PDB file of C-alpha atoms in Angstrom:
ATOM      1  CA  LYS A   1      -4.778  48.589 -75.539  1.00  0.00           C
ATOM      2  CA  SER A   2      -1.304  48.834 -76.826  1.00  0.00           C
ATOM      3  CA  LEU A   3       1.632  47.631 -74.811  1.00  0.00           C
ATOM      4  CA  SER A   4       2.922  51.167 -74.323  1.00  0.00           C
ATOM      5  CA  VAL A   5      -0.460  52.414 -73.030  1.00  0.00           C
ATOM      6  CA  ARG A   6      -0.658  49.515 -70.588  1.00  0.00           C
ATOM      7  CA  MET A   7       2.898  50.209 -69.408  1.00  0.00           C
ATOM      8  CA  VAL A   8       2.063  53.895 -68.833  1.00  0.00           C
ATOM      9  CA  GLU A   9      -1.126  52.953 -66.924  1.00  0.00           C
ATOM     10  CA  ARG A  10       0.770  50.427 -64.809  1.00  0.00           C
ATOM     11  CA  ALA A  11       3.536  52.955 -64.095  1.00  0.00           C
ATOM     12  CA  SER A  12       0.962  55.578 -63.147  1.00  0.00           C
ATOM     13  CA  ALA A  13      -0.797  53.166 -60.795  1.00  0.00           C
ATOM     14  CA  SER A  14       2.522  52.140 -59.272  1.00  0.00           C
ATOM     15  CA  ASN A  15       3.546  55.771 -59.002  1.00  0.00           C
ATOM     16  CA  GLY A  16       0.341  56.548 -57.079  1.00  0.00           C
ATOM     17  CA  GLU A  17       1.077  53.711 -54.650  1.00  0.00           C
ATOM     18  CA  LEU A  18       4.654  54.916 -54.388  1.00  0.00           C
ATOM     19  CA  ASP A  19       3.458  58.476 -53.693  1.00  0.00           C
ATOM     20  CA  MET A  20       1.127  57.152 -50.974  1.00  0.00           C
ATOM     21  CA  ASN A  21       3.907  55.076 -49.408  1.00  0.00           C
ATOM     22  CA  CYS A  22       6.302  58.036 -49.569  1.00  0.00           C
ATOM     23  CA  SER A  23       3.699  60.192 -47.848  1.00  0.00           C
ATOM     24  CA  LYS A  24       3.314  57.640 -45.068  1.00  0.00           C
ATOM     25  CA  ILE A  25       7.075  57.316 -44.642  1.00  0.00           C
ATOM     26  CA  PHE A  26       7.475  61.089 -44.618  1.00  0.00           C
ATOM     27  CA  PHE A  27       4.758  61.433 -41.954  1.00  0.00           C
ATOM     28  CA  VAL A  28       6.368  58.791 -39.729  1.00  0.00           C
ATOM     29  CA  LEU A  29       9.820  60.388 -40.092  1.00  0.00           C
ATOM     30  CA  ALA A  30       8.433  63.870 -39.387  1.00  0.00           C
ATOM     31  CA  ALA A  31       6.642  62.629 -36.264  1.00  0.00           C
ATOM     32  CA  ALA A  32       9.813  60.923 -35.038  1.00  0.00           C
ATOM     33  CA  ALA A  33      11.814  64.098 -35.624  1.00  0.00           C
ATOM     34  CA  CYS A  34       9.271  66.133 -33.639  1.00  0.00           C
ATOM     35  CA  LEU A  35       9.462  63.679 -30.748  1.00  0.00           C
ATOM     36  CA  GLN A  36      13.244  63.795 -30.821  1.00  0.00           C
ATOM     37  CA  ILE A  37      13.255  67.608 -30.851  1.00  0.00           C
ATOM     38  CA  GLY A  38      10.770  67.634 -27.961  1.00  0.00           C
ATOM     39  CA  ALA A  39      12.957  65.242 -26.006  1.00  0.00           C
ATOM     40  CA  ALA A  40      16.040  67.341 -26.733  1.00  0.00           C
ATOM     41  CA  SER A  41      14.215  70.492 -25.634  1.00  0.00           C
ATOM     42  CA  ALA A  42      13.158  68.833 -22.398  1.00  0.00           C
ATOM     43  CA  ALA A  43      16.759  67.709 -21.838  1.00  0.00           C
ATOM     44  CA  ASP A  44      17.919  71.318 -22.315  1.00  0.00           C
ATOM     45  CA  LYS A  45      15.725  72.503 -19.430  1.00  0.00           C
ATOM     46  CA  GLY A  46      16.074  71.836 -15.742  1.00  0.00           C
ATOM     47  CA  ASN A  47      13.159  70.344 -13.821  1.00  0.00           C
ATOM     48  CA  ALA A  48      12.000  70.545 -10.213  1.00  0.00           C
ATOM     49  CA  GLU A  49      14.138  67.588  -9.137  1.00  0.00           C
ATOM     50  CA  ASP A  50      17.226  69.182 -10.742  1.00  0.00           C
ATOM     51  CA  ALA A  51      16.496  72.477  -8.956  1.00  0.00           C
ATOM     52  CA  VAL A  52      16.271  70.808  -5.545  1.00  0.00           C
ATOM     53  CA  LYS A  53      19.499  68.858  -6.222  1.00  0.00           C
ATOM     54  CA  LEU A  54      21.323  72.076  -7.126  1.00  0.00           C
ATOM     55  CA  MET A  55      19.963  73.740  -3.977  1.00  0.00           C
ATOM     56  CA  ASN A  56      21.158  70.827  -1.830  1.00  0.00           C
ATOM     57  CA  LYS A  57      24.596  71.058  -3.429  1.00  0.00           C
ATOM     58  CA  ALA A  58      24.655  74.809  -2.780  1.00  0.00           C
ATOM     59  CA  GLU A  59      23.635  74.447   0.856  1.00  0.00           C
ATOM     60  CA  LYS A  60      26.369  71.849   1.431  1.00  0.00           C
ATOM     61  CA  HIS A  61      28.929  74.155  -0.194  1.00  0.00           C
ATOM     62  CA  TYR A  62      27.734  77.116   1.903  1.00  0.00           C
ATOM     63  CA  LYS A  63      28.213  75.134   5.116  1.00  0.00           C
ATOM     64  CA  GLU A  64      31.631  73.758   4.085  1.00  0.00           C
ATOM     65  CA  ALA A  65      33.180  76.811   2.381  1.00  0.00           C
ATOM     66  CA  GLY A  66      31.555  79.572   4.403  1.00  0.00           C
ATOM     67  CA  LYS A  67      29.199  82.337   3.413  1.00  0.00           C
ATOM     68  CA  GLU A  68      31.563  84.689   1.518  1.00  0.00           C
ATOM     69  CA  LYS A  69      33.202  82.001  -0.625  1.00  0.00           C
ATOM     70  CA  ALA A  70      29.899  80.258  -1.302  1.00  0.00           C
ATOM     71  CA  LEU A  71      28.144  83.446  -2.439  1.00  0.00           C
ATOM     72  CA  ALA A  72      31.074  84.275  -4.730  1.00  0.00           C
ATOM     73  CA  ASP A  73      31.017  80.744  -6.140  1.00  0.00           C
ATOM     74  CA  PHE A  74      27.253  80.819  -6.725  1.00  0.00           C
ATOM     75  CA  THR A  75      27.809  83.900  -8.887  1.00  0.00           C
ATOM     76  CA  ASN A  76      31.083  83.008 -10.616  1.00  0.00           C
ATOM     77  CA  ASP A  77      31.437  79.208 -10.734  1.00  0.00           C
ATOM     78  CA  LYS A  78      29.460  78.333 -13.860  1.00  0.00           C
ATOM     79  CA  THR A  79      30.751  74.740 -13.849  1.00  0.00           C
ATOM     80  CA  ASN A  80      29.365  73.736 -10.462  1.00  0.00           C
ATOM     81  CA  PHE A  81      26.457  76.097  -9.858  1.00  0.00           C
ATOM     82  CA  VAL A  82      24.884  76.602 -13.284  1.00  0.00           C
ATOM     83  CA  ASP A  83      23.123  73.712 -15.031  1.00  0.00           C
ATOM     84  CA  ARG A  84      21.474  74.483 -18.391  1.00  0.00           C
ATOM     85  CA  ASP A  85      18.817  77.103 -17.495  1.00  0.00           C
ATOM     86  CA  LEU A  86      19.234  76.536 -13.735  1.00  0.00           C
ATOM     87  CA  TYR A  87      21.340  78.875 -11.629  1.00  0.00           C
ATOM     88  CA  LEU A  88      21.624  79.911  -7.984  1.00  0.00           C
ATOM     89  CA  PHE A  89      20.620  83.277  -6.573  1.00  0.00           C
ATOM     90  CA  CYS A  90      20.673  84.470  -2.966  1.00  0.00           C
ATOM     91  CA  PHE A  91      19.519  87.539  -1.092  1.00  0.00           C
ATOM     92  CA  ASN A  92      19.875  88.749   2.458  1.00  0.00           C
ATOM     93  CA  LYS A  93      16.963  87.757   4.734  1.00  0.00           C
ATOM     94  CA  THR A  94      17.088  91.099   6.532  1.00  0.00           C
ATOM     95  CA  ASP A  95      17.272  93.760   3.836  1.00  0.00           C
ATOM     96  CA  GLY A  96      16.383  91.793   0.690  1.00  0.00           C
ATOM     97  CA  HIS A  97      19.519  92.758  -1.249  1.00  0.00           C
ATOM     98  CA  TRP A  98      20.843  90.240  -3.731  1.00  0.00           C
ATOM     99  CA  THR A  99      24.157  88.735  -2.610  1.00  0.00           C
ATOM    100  CA  ALA A 100      24.658  86.158  -5.404  1.00  0.00           C
ATOM    101  CA  HIS A 101      23.255  85.649  -8.874  1.00  0.00           C
ATOM    102  CA  GLY A 102      24.539  82.953 -11.212  1.00  0.00           C
ATOM    103  CA  ASN A 103      22.983  84.447 -14.328  1.00  0.00           C
ATOM    104  CA  ASN A 104      23.132  88.218 -13.838  1.00  0.00           C
ATOM    105  CA  PRO A 105      25.802  89.472 -11.405  1.00  0.00           C
ATOM    106  CA  ALA A 106      24.710  93.074 -12.124  1.00  0.00           C
ATOM    107  CA  LEU A 107      21.729  92.424  -9.825  1.00  0.00           C
ATOM    108  CA  ILE A 108      23.968  91.945  -6.772  1.00  0.00           C
ATOM    109  CA  GLY A 109      23.331  94.745  -4.289  1.00  0.00           C
ATOM    110  CA  ARG A 110      19.859  95.534  -5.649  1.00  0.00           C
ATOM    111  CA  ASP A 111      16.842  95.157  -3.376  1.00  0.00           C
ATOM    112  CA  LEU A 112      14.911  92.106  -4.569  1.00  0.00           C
ATOM    113  CA  LEU A 113      11.972  93.083  -2.365  1.00  0.00           C
ATOM    114  CA  GLN A 114      11.415  96.133  -4.602  1.00  0.00           C
ATOM    115  CA  ILE A 115      11.809  94.385  -7.989  1.00  0.00           C
ATOM    116  CA  LYS A 116       8.661  93.466  -9.883  1.00  0.00           C
ATOM    117  CA  ASP A 117       8.301  90.673 -12.403  1.00  0.00           C
ATOM    118  CA  ALA A 118       6.933  91.254 -15.923  1.00  0.00           C
ATOM    119  CA  ASN A 119       3.367  91.262 -14.538  1.00  0.00           C
ATOM    120  CA  GLY A 120       4.124  93.703 -11.725  1.00  0.00           C
ATOM    121  CA  LYS A 121       4.364  91.083  -8.965  1.00  0.00           C
ATOM    122  CA  LEU A 122       6.717  91.814  -6.050  1.00  0.00           C
ATOM    123  CA  PHE A 123       7.855  88.190  -5.843  1.00  0.00           C
ATOM    124  CA  GLY A 124      10.824  88.754  -3.487  1.00  0.00           C
ATOM    125  CA  GLY A 125       8.464  89.401  -0.570  1.00  0.00           C
ATOM    126  CA  GLU A 126       6.665  86.156  -1.320  1.00  0.00           C
ATOM    127  CA  MET A 127      10.000  84.298  -1.310  1.00  0.00           C
ATOM    128  CA  LYS A 128      10.832  85.826   2.052  1.00  0.00           C
ATOM    129  CA  GLN A 129       7.412  84.849   3.450  1.00  0.00           C
ATOM    130  CA  VAL A 130       7.662  81.258   2.180  1.00  0.00           C
ATOM    131  CA  VAL A 131      11.012  80.825   3.938  1.00  0.00           C
ATOM    132  CA  ALA A 132       9.702  82.478   7.130  1.00  0.00           C
ATOM    133  CA  ASP A 133       6.632  80.227   7.190  1.00  0.00           C
ATOM    134  CA  MET A 134       7.939  76.914   5.852  1.00  0.00           C
ATOM    135  CA  LYS A 135      11.774  77.154   5.671  1.00  0.00           C
ATOM    136  CA  GLU A 136      11.540  76.279   1.941  1.00  0.00           C
ATOM    137  CA  GLY A 137       9.031  76.163  -0.886  1.00  0.00           C
ATOM    138  CA  TRP A 138       8.112  77.263  -4.418  1.00  0.00           C
ATOM    139  CA  VAL A 139       7.255  80.748  -5.709  1.00  0.00           C
ATOM    140  CA  ASP A 140       5.825  81.518  -9.169  1.00  0.00           C
ATOM    141  CA  TYR A 141       6.650  84.633 -11.203  1.00  0.00           C
ATOM    142  CA  MET A 142       7.605  85.811 -14.692  1.00  0.00           C
ATOM    143  CA  TRP A 143      11.320  86.229 -15.480  1.00  0.00           C
ATOM    144  CA  MET A 144      13.800  86.417 -18.341  1.00  0.00           C
ATOM    145  CA  ASN A 145      14.813  82.939 -19.461  1.00  0.00           C
ATOM    146  CA  PRO A 146      18.606  82.879 -20.002  1.00  0.00           C
ATOM    147  CA  THR A 147      18.404  80.357 -22.837  1.00  0.00           C
ATOM    148  CA  THR A 148      15.493  81.818 -24.843  1.00  0.00           C
ATOM    149  CA  LYS A 149      16.024  85.485 -23.842  1.00  0.00           C
ATOM    150  CA  LYS A 150      12.228  85.745 -23.462  1.00  0.00           C
ATOM    151  CA  ILE A 151      10.051  86.433 -20.438  1.00  0.00           C
ATOM    152  CA  ASP A 152       8.745  83.041 -19.300  1.00  0.00           C
ATOM    153  CA  ALA A 153       6.743  81.655 -16.417  1.00  0.00           C
ATOM    154  CA  LYS A 154       9.178  80.577 -13.721  1.00  0.00           C
ATOM    155  CA  THR A 155       8.871  78.857 -10.388  1.00  0.00           C
ATOM    156  CA  SER A 156      11.746  79.020  -7.941  1.00  0.00           C
ATOM    157  CA  PHE A 157      12.564  76.668  -5.111  1.00  0.00           C
ATOM    158  CA  VAL A 158      13.702  78.880  -2.227  1.00  0.00           C
ATOM    159  CA  ARG A 159      15.324  77.916   1.058  1.00  0.00           C
ATOM    160  CA  GLY A 160      16.782  79.764   4.015  1.00  0.00           C
ATOM    161  CA  ILE A 161      20.512  79.108   4.371  1.00  0.00           C
ATOM    162  CA  GLY A 162      22.165  80.994   7.225  1.00  0.00           C
ATOM    163  CA  ASP A 163      21.189  84.661   6.922  1.00  0.00           C
ATOM    164  CA  GLN A 164      20.415  84.192   3.227  1.00  0.00           C
ATOM    165  CA  ILE A 165      17.441  83.135   1.167  1.00  0.00           C
ATOM    166  CA  CYS A 166      18.698  81.175  -1.830  1.00  0.00           C
ATOM    167  CA  GLY A 167      16.769  79.959  -4.814  1.00  0.00           C
ATOM    168  CA  VAL A 168      16.955  77.913  -7.978  1.00  0.00           C
ATOM    169  CA  GLY A 169      14.233  78.424 -10.566  1.00  0.00           C
ATOM    170  CA  ILE A 170      12.821  76.349 -13.367  1.00  0.00           C
ATOM    171  CA  TYR A 171      11.123  77.712 -16.451  1.00  0.00           C
ATOM    172  CA  LYS A 172       7.730  76.245 -17.249  1.00  0.00           C
TER     173      LYS A 172
END
């Protein structure tokens, strides 16, 4: 074979190895990027531990600042009482009317006991029952996620604080 033919064959063989190595490198980089995106997505969402911490902070504030100031702060103070997709909401134990909502203040005054989730579940009554039975606990329902603007599965940690039932939910 001529020198030029051998050079072309050698280049083609090397190019095939190079293509295979590039494919492997690309796969490894793509997998790493997916893991990083997954980690970033997880960091953008609150978890159960974060929800309980925010509830504890809210209860402390309620006891120190008083009911009226605390409920106003839970609705308006986005620095201290909103964390990524976590926010506080409260409703009156007696009549079920929302008294604070860190994501949608337009809900204040509405009767949570009469509001259904996306699947038709009256979840407010379940929240009220959990607090009556156990003082605190978790309730599952479907709700609008403030970060994705989609209806997502949500579970809220609810606790009785004074004459209020307050909650912090996490999106699954």
